[in-house]
Coordinates of C-alpha atoms and ligand atoms in Angstrom, one line a residue:
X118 CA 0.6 -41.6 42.0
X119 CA -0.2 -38.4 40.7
X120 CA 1.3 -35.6 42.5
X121 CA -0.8 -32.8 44.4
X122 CA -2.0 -29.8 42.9
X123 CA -0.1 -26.9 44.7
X124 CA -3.3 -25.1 44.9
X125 CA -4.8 -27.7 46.7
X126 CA -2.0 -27.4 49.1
X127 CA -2.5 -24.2 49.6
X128 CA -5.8 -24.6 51.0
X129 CA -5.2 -27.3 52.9
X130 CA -2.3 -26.0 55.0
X131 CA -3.0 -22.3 54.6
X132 CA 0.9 -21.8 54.7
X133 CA 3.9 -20.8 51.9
X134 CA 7.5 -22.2 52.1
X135 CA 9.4 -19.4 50.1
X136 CA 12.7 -19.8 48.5
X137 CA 14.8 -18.6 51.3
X138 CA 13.2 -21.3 53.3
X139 CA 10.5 -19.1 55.3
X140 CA 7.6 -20.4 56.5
X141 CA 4.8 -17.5 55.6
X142 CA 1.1 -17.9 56.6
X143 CA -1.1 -16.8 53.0
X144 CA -3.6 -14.3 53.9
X145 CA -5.0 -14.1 49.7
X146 CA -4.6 -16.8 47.3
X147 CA -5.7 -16.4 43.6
X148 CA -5.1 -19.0 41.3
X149 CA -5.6 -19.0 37.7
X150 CA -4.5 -21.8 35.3
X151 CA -1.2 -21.6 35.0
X152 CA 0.0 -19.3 38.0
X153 CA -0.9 -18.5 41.5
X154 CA -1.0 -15.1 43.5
X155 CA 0.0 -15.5 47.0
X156 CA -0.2 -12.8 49.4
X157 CA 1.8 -13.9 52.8
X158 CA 0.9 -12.2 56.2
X159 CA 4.0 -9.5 55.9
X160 CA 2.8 -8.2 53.2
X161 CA 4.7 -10.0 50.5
X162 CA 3.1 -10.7 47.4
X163 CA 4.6 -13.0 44.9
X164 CA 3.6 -14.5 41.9
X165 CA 4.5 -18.9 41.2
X166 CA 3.8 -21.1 38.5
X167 CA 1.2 -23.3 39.1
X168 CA 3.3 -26.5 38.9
X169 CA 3.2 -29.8 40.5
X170 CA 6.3 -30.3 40.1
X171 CA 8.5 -27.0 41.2
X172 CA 11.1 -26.5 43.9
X173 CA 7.5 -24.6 46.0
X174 CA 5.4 -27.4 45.1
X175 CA 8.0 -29.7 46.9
X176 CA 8.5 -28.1 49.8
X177 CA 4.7 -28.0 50.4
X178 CA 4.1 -31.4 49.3
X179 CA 7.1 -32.9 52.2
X180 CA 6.6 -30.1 54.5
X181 CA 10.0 -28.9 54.3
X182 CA 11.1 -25.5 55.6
X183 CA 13.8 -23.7 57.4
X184 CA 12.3 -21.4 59.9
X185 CA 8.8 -19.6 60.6
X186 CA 8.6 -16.3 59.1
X187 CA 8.9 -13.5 61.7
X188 CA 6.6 -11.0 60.5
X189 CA 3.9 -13.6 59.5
X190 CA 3.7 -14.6 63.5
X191 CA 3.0 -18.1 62.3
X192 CA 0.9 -20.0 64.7
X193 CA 2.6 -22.4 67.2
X194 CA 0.4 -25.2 66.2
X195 CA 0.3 -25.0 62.9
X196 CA 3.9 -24.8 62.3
X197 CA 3.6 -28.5 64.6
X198 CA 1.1 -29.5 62.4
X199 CA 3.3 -28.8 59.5
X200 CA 5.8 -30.5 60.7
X201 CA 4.8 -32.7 61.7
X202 CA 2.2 -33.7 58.7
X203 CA -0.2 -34.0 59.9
X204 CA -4.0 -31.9 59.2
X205 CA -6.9 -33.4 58.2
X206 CA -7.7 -33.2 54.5
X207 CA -11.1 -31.9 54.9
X208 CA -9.6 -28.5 56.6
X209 CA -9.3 -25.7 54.7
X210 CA -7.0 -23.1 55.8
X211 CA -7.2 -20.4 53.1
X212 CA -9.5 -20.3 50.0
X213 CA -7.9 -20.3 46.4
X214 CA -10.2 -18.2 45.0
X215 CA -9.8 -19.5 40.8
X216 CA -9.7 -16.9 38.6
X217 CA -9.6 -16.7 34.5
X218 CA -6.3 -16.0 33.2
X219 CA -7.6 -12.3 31.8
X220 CA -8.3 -10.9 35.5
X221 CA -5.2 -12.8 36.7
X222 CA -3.1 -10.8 34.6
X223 CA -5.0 -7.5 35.5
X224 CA -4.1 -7.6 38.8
X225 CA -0.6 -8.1 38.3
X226 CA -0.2 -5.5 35.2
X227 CA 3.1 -3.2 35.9
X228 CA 2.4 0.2 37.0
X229 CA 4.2 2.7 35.2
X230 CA 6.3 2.9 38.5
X231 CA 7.1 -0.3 38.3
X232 CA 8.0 -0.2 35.1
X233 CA 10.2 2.6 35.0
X234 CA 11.9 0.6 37.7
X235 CA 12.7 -2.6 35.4
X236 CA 14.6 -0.4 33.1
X237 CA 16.9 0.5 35.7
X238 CA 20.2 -1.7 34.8
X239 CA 20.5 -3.0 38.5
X240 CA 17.2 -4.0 38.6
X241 CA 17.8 -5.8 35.0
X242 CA 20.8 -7.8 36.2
X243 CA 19.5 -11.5 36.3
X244 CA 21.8 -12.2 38.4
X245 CA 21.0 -9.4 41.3
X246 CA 17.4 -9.5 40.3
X247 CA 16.3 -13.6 39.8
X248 CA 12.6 -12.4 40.5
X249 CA 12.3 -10.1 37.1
X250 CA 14.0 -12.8 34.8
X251 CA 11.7 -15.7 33.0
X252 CA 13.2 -19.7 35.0
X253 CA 11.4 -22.4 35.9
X254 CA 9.6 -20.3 38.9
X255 CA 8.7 -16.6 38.8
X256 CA 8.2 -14.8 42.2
X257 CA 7.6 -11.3 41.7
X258 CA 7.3 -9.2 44.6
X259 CA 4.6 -6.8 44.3
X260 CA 5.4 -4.8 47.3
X261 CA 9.1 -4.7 48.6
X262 CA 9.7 -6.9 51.0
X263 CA 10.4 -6.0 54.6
X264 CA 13.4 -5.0 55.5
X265 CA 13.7 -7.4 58.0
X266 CA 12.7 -10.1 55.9
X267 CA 15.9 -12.3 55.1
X268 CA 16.8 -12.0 51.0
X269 CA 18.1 -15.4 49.5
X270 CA 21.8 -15.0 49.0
X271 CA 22.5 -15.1 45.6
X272 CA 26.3 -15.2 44.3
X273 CA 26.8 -13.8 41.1
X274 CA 30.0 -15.8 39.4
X275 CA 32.9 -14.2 39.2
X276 CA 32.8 -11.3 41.7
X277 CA 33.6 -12.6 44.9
X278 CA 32.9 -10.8 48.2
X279 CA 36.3 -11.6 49.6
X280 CA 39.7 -9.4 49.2
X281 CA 42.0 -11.8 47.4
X282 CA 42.3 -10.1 44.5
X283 CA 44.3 -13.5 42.7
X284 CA 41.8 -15.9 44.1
X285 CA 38.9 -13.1 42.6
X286 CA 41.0 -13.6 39.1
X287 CA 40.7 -17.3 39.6
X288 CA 36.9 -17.5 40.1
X289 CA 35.8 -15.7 37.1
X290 CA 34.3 -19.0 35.3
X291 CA 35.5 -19.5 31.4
X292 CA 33.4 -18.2 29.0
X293 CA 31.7 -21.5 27.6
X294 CA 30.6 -22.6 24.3
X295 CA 26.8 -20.9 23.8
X296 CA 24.2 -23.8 23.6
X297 CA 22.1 -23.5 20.3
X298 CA 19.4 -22.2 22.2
X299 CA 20.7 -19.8 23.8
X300 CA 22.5 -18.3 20.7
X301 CA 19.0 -18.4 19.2
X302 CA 17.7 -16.2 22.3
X303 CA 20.7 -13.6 21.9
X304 CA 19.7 -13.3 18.2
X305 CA 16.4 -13.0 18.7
X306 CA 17.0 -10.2 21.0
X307 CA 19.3 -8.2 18.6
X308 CA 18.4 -4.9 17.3
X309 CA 17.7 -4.8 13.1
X310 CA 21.6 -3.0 13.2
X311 CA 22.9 -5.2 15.0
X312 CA 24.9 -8.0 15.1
X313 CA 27.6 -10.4 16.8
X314 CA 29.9 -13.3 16.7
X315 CA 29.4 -16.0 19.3
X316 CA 33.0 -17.0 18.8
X317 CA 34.9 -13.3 19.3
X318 CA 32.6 -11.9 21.9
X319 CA 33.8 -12.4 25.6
X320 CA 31.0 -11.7 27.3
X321 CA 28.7 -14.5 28.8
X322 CA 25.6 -15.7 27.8
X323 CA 23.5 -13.8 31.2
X324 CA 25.9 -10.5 30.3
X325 CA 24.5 -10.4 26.3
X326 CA 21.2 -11.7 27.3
X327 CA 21.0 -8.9 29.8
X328 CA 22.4 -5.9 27.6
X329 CA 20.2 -6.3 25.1
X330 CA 17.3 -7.1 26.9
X331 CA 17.8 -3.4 27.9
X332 CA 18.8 -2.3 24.7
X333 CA 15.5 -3.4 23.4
X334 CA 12.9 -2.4 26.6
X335 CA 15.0 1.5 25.7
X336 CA 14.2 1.0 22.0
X337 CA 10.1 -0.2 22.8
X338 CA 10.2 2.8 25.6
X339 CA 11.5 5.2 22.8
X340 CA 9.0 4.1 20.1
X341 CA 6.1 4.7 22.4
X342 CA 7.3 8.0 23.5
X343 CA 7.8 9.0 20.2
X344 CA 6.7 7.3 17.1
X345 CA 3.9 4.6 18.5
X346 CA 2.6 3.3 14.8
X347 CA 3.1 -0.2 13.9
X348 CA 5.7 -0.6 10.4
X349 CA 3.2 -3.3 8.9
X350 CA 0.1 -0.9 9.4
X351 CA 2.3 2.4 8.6
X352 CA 3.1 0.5 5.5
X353 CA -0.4 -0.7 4.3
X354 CA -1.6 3.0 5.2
X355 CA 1.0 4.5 3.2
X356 CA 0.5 1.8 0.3
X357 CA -3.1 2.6 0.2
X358 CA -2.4 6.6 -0.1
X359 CA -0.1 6.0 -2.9
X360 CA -2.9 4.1 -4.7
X361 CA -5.8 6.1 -4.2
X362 CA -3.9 9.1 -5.2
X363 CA -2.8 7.1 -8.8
X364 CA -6.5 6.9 -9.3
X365 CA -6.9 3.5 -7.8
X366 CA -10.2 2.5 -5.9
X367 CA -9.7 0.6 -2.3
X368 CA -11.4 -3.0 -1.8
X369 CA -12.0 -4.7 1.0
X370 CA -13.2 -8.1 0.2
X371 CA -13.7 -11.1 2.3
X372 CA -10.6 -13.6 3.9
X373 CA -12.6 -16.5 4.5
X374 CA -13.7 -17.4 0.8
X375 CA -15.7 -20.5 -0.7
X376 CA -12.8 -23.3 -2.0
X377 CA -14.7 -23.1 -5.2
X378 CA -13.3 -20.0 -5.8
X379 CA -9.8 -21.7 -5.6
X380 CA -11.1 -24.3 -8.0
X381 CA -12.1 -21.1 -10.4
X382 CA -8.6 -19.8 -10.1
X383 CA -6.9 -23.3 -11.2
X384 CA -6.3 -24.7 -7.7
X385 CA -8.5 -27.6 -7.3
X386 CA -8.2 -30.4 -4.9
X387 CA -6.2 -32.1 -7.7
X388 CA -3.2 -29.9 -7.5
X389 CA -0.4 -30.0 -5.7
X390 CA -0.4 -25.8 -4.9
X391 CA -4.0 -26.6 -3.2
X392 CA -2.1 -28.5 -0.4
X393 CA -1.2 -25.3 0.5
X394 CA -4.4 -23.7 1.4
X395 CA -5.8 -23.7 5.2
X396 CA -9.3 -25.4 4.5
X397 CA -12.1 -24.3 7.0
X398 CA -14.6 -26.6 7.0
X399 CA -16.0 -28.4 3.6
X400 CA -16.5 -25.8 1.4
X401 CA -14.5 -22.7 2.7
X402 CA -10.6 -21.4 2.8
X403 CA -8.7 -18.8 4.1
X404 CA -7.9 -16.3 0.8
X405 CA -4.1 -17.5 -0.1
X406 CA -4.4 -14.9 -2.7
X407 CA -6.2 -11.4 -3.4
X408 CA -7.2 -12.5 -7.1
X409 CA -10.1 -14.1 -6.6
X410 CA -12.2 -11.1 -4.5
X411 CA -10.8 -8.5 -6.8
X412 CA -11.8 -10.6 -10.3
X413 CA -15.5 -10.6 -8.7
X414 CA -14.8 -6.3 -8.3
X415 CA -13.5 -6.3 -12.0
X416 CA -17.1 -8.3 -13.3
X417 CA -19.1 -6.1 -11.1
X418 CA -17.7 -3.0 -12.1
X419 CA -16.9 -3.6 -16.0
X420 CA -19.3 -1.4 -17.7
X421 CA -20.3 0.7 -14.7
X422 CA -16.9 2.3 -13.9
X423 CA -15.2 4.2 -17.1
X424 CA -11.9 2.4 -18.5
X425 CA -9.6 1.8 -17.6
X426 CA -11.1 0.0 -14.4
X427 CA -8.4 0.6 -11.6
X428 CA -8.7 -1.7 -8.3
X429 CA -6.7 -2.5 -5.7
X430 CA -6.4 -3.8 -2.0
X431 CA -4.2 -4.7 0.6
X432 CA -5.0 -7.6 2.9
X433 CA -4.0 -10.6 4.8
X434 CA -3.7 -13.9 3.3
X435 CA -2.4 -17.6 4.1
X436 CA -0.7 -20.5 2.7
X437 CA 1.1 -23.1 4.4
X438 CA 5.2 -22.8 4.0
X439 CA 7.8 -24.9 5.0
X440 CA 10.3 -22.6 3.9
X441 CA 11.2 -20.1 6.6
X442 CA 13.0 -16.9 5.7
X443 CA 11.0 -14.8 3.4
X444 CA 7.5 -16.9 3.8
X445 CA 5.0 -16.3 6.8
X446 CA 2.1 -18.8 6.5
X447 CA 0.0 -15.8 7.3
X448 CA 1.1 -12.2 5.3
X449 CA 0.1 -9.6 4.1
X450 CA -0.7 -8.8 0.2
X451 CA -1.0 -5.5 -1.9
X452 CA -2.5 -6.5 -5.5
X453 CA -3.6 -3.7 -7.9
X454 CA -4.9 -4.2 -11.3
X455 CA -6.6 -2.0 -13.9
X456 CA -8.9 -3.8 -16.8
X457 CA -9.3 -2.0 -20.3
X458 CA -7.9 0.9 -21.4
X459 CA -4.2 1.2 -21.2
X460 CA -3.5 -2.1 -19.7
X461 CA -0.2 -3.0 -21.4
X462 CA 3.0 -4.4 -20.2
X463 CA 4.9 -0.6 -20.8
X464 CA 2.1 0.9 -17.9
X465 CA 2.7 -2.1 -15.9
X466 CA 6.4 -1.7 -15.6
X467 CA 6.1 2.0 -14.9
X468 CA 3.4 1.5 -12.0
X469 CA 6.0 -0.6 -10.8
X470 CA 8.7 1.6 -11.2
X471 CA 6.8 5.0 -10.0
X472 CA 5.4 2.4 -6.9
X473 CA 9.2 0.8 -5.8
X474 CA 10.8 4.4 -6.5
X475 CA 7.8 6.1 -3.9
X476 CA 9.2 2.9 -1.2
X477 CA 12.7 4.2 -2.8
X478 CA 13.6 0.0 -2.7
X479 CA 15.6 -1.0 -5.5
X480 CA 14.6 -3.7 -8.1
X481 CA 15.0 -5.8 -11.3
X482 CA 12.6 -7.3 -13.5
X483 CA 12.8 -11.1 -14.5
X484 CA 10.7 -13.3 -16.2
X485 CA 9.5 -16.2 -14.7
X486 CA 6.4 -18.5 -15.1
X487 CA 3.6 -19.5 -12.7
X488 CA 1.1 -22.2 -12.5
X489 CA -2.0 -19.9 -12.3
X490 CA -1.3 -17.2 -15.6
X491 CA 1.3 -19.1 -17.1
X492 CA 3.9 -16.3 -18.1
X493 CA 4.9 -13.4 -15.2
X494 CA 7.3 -10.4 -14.9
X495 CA 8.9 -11.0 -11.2
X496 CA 9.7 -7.8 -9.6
X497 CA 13.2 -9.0 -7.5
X498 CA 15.6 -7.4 -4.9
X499 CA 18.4 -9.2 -4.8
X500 CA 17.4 -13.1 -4.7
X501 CA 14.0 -12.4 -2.9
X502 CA 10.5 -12.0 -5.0
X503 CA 9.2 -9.0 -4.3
X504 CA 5.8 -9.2 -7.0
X505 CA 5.1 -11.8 -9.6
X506 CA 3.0 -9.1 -12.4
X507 CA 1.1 -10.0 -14.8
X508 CA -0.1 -8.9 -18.3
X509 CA -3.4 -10.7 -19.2
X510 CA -5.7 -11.6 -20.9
X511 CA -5.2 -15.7 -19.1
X512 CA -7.3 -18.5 -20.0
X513 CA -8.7 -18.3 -16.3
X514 CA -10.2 -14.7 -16.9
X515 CA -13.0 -16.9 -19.0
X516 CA -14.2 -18.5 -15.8
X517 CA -15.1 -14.9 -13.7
X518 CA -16.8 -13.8 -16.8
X519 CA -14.0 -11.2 -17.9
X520 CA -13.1 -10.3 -21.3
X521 CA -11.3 -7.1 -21.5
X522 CA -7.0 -6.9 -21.4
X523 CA -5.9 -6.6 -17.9
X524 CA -2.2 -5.7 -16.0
X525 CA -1.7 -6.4 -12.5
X526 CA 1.0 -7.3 -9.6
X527 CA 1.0 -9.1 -6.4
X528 CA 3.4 -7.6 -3.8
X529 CA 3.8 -9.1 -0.2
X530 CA 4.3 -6.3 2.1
X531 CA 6.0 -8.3 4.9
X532 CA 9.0 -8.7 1.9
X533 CA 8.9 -4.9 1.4
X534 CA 9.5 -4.0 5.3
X535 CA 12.4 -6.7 5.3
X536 CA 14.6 -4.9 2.5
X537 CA 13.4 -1.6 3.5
X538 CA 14.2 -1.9 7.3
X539 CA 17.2 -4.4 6.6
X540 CA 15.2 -6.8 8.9
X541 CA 16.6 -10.0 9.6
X542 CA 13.6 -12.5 9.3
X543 CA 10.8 -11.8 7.5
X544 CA 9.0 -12.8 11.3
X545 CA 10.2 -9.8 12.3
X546 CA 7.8 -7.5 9.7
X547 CA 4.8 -10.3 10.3
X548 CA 2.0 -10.0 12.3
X549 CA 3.5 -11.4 15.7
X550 CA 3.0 -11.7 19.6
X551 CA 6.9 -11.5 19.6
X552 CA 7.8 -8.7 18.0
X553 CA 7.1 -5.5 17.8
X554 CA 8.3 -3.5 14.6
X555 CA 11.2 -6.0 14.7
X556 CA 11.9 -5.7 18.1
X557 CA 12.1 -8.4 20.3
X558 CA 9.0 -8.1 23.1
X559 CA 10.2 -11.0 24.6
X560 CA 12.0 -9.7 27.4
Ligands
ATP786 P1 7.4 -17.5 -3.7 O1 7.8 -18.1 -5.0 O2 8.5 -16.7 -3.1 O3 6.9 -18.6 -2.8 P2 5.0 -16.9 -5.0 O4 5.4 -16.8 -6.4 O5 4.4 -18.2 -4.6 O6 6.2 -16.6 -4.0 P3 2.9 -15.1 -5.5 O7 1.8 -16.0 -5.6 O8 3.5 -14.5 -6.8 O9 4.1 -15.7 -4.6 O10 2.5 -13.9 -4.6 C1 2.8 -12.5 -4.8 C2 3.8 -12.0 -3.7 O11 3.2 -12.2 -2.4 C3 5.1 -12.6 -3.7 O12 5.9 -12.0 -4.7 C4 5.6 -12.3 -2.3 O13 6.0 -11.0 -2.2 C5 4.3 -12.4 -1.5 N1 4.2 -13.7 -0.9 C6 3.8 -14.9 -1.4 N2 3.8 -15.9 -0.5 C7 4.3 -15.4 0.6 C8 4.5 -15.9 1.9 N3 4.3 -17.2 2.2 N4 5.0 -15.1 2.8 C9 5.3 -13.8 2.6 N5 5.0 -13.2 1.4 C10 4.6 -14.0 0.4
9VF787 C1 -1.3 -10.8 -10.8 C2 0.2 -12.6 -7.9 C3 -6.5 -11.7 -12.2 C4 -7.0 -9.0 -13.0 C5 -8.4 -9.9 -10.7 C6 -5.7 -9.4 -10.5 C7 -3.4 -10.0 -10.6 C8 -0.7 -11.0 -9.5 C9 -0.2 -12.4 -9.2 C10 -0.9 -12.9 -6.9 C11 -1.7 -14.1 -7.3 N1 -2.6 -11.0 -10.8 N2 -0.3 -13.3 -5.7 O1 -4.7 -10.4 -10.5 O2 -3.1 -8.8 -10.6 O3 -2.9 -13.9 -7.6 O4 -1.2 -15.2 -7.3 SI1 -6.9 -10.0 -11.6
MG788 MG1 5.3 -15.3 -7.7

């Protein structure tokens, strides 16, 4: 049988079994999808998952509870009728009032009080402080809770209250082995500088987790009060000044492109590299390249704009990867060409030098070959691709109507802000909901 929604619970017995065991009466319930917002008689608010299953759900679903809450002067009979199990079903003690998940989260946003308060280091211990750290329940209070209001006793291992001093030696637990999840948490929390080894360092998983989840709210606090740009906009900003000023002229052209275009550039349906391309719908893709918009600039503009024709743009594209450490399946590309004039291999190394000494990254130049223009120049730091560059004329050119010599290079800009800020996953420098100029926001 499927078990009972805890919000349905709720309103039927109108009451709250809380961790410690008290029995509160709920004055405000709000539930959203995933979580509910309790607020008990004394005042306490406190924030659960939304969970059939959970240790609150349980206690609600077989009426189980240690003793009434004080301060919520639970009625007599209902605490009888809790025990006792009994209430019709029909009666509704206390309204859930549903919410979307976007007003939820209003009313629970940290004030800056609050928040101030979370970067204190006792408040950060997970161990003193259960109801600020993620587990299979979350119960924040929003307002303290009364001082008379019994805390659940939590031990933290290894410092025990008594006087013993040998027996306190005794208890401190042996550092185990770190689970391969949780030495993926620890090195997801780890500053760009930083590092560790799971094997030499003594301190426990809750200690690391803990210092650098503190490390890292300092380091977001810092960048706010100080710096506030993101690196992948910075960078695109900074990419685009450098162009403009070399004479180059900024495009803009559309992401969501027809798949004909991808047939025009050599990638039809028959080749393997069009596997890689996020179809939408029948006839459209996401751009996995910038080639394509900027050709149709280069036709437009040939014999309107004086020679040599110098484009460029910067823009987000997508291809799917299955390999992980310097390929996002959504980036971020700079491409700049000129057509006529002047477009020979000798200019196209020196853009490249004058552009890589500007970033001040360092670079070598190898020869390679692609399926698209046949013969590139690939611009390499160490063993990572920065730009694959290319000196056309290429058989292609013929089907977007162009005629005239062309030079151009396609950089990913994630790649740049990896070498340049020594990140250590290009995740780190992509567009993310987990990090935030390669700090961790997951905290
Ligand atoms: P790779 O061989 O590394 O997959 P590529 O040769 O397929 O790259 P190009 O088509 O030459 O890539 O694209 C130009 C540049 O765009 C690359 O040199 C790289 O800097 C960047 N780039 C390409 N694909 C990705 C990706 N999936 N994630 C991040 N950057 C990418
Ligand atoms: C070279 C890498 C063909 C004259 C409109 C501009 C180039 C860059 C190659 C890139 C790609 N091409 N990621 O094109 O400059 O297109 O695969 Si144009
Ligand atoms: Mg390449």
């Amino acid at each position: 049988m499927k078990k009972r929604s805890m919000d349905s619970m709720i309103e039927e017995t109108g009451l709250w079994v809380s961790r410690n065991g008290y029995l509160h009466v709920i004055k405000n319930c709000e539930a959203s999808q995933k979580h509910i917002r309790i607020t008990m008689g004394c005042g306490e608010t406190i924030v659960v998952l939304n969970s059939r299953s959970s240790r609150a759900a349980r206690s609600l679903r077989n009426r189980n509870f240690l003793k009434p809450c004080k301060s919520c002067r639970v009625p007599e009979e209902k605490i009888k009728e809790f025990s006792n199990k009994v209430s019709s079903k029909k009666d509704v003690k206390v309204t859930v009032k549903v919410v979307p998940s976007s007003e939820f989260n209003k009313a629970n946003k940290k004030t800056p009080d609050t928040f101030l308060q979370s970067l204190d280091p006792q408040l950060m211990d997970p161990i003193k402080n259960p109801q600020f750290h993620d587990g299979p329940e979350i119960e924040k209070p929003n307002v303290p809770a009364p001082t008379f209001a019994p805390q659940p006793k939590i031990k933290k291992p290894g410092i025990s209250k008594t006087t013993n001093k040998t027996f306190k030696q005794n208890v401190k637990p042996k550092k185990t082995e770190f689970t391969q999840n949780q030495k993926d948490r620890i090195l997801s929390l780890l500053g760009p500088d930083e590092m560790i080894s799971f094997s030499k360092d003594k301190r426990s998983f809750e200690e690391l987790e803990s210092t650098f989840k503190m490390q890292r709210k300092k380091d977001l606090v810092l960048m706010y009060e100080t710096n506030r740009e993101n690196l992948l906009g910075k960078l695109e900003r900074t990419i685009t000044n450098f162009f403009v000023d070399m004479g180059f002229l900024e495009i803009k052209s559309p992401i969501l492109i027809p798949f004909e275009y991808m047939e025009r550039m050599g990638i039809g349906e028959d080749k393997k590299l069009s596997e890689q391309i996020f179809r939408v719908g029948d006839d459209m893709c996401l751009r996995p390249m910038l080639a394509p918009g900027l050709y149709r600039f280069l036709y437009r503009f040939d014999n309107v704009l004086p020679e040599p024709t110098k484009i460029f743009e910067i823009g987000p594209c997508y291809r799917k990867e299955s390999d992980g450490n310097s390929h996002l399946e959504e980036f971020t590309m700079l491409n700049f060409c000129q057509m006529g004039l002047n477009s020979t291999r000798q200019n196209l190394e020196y853009l490249i030098q004058d552009f890589l000494g500007f970033l001040d990254i360092e670079y070598e130049l190898v020869s390679n070959s692609c399926m698209v223009y046949g013969d590139t120049i690939d611009v390499m730091h160490k063993n990572m691709e920065l730009s694959s560059a290319v000196v056309g004329p290429v058989p292609i050119d013929m089907d977007w109507g162009i005629d005239k010599p062309w030079i151009g290079a396609g950089f990913g800009l994630e790649r740049l802000l990896k070498v340049k800020h020594n990140l250590k996953n290009i995740k780190r420098a992509a567009r993310s909901d987990s990090y935030y100029n390669g700090i961790s926001i997951n905290l």
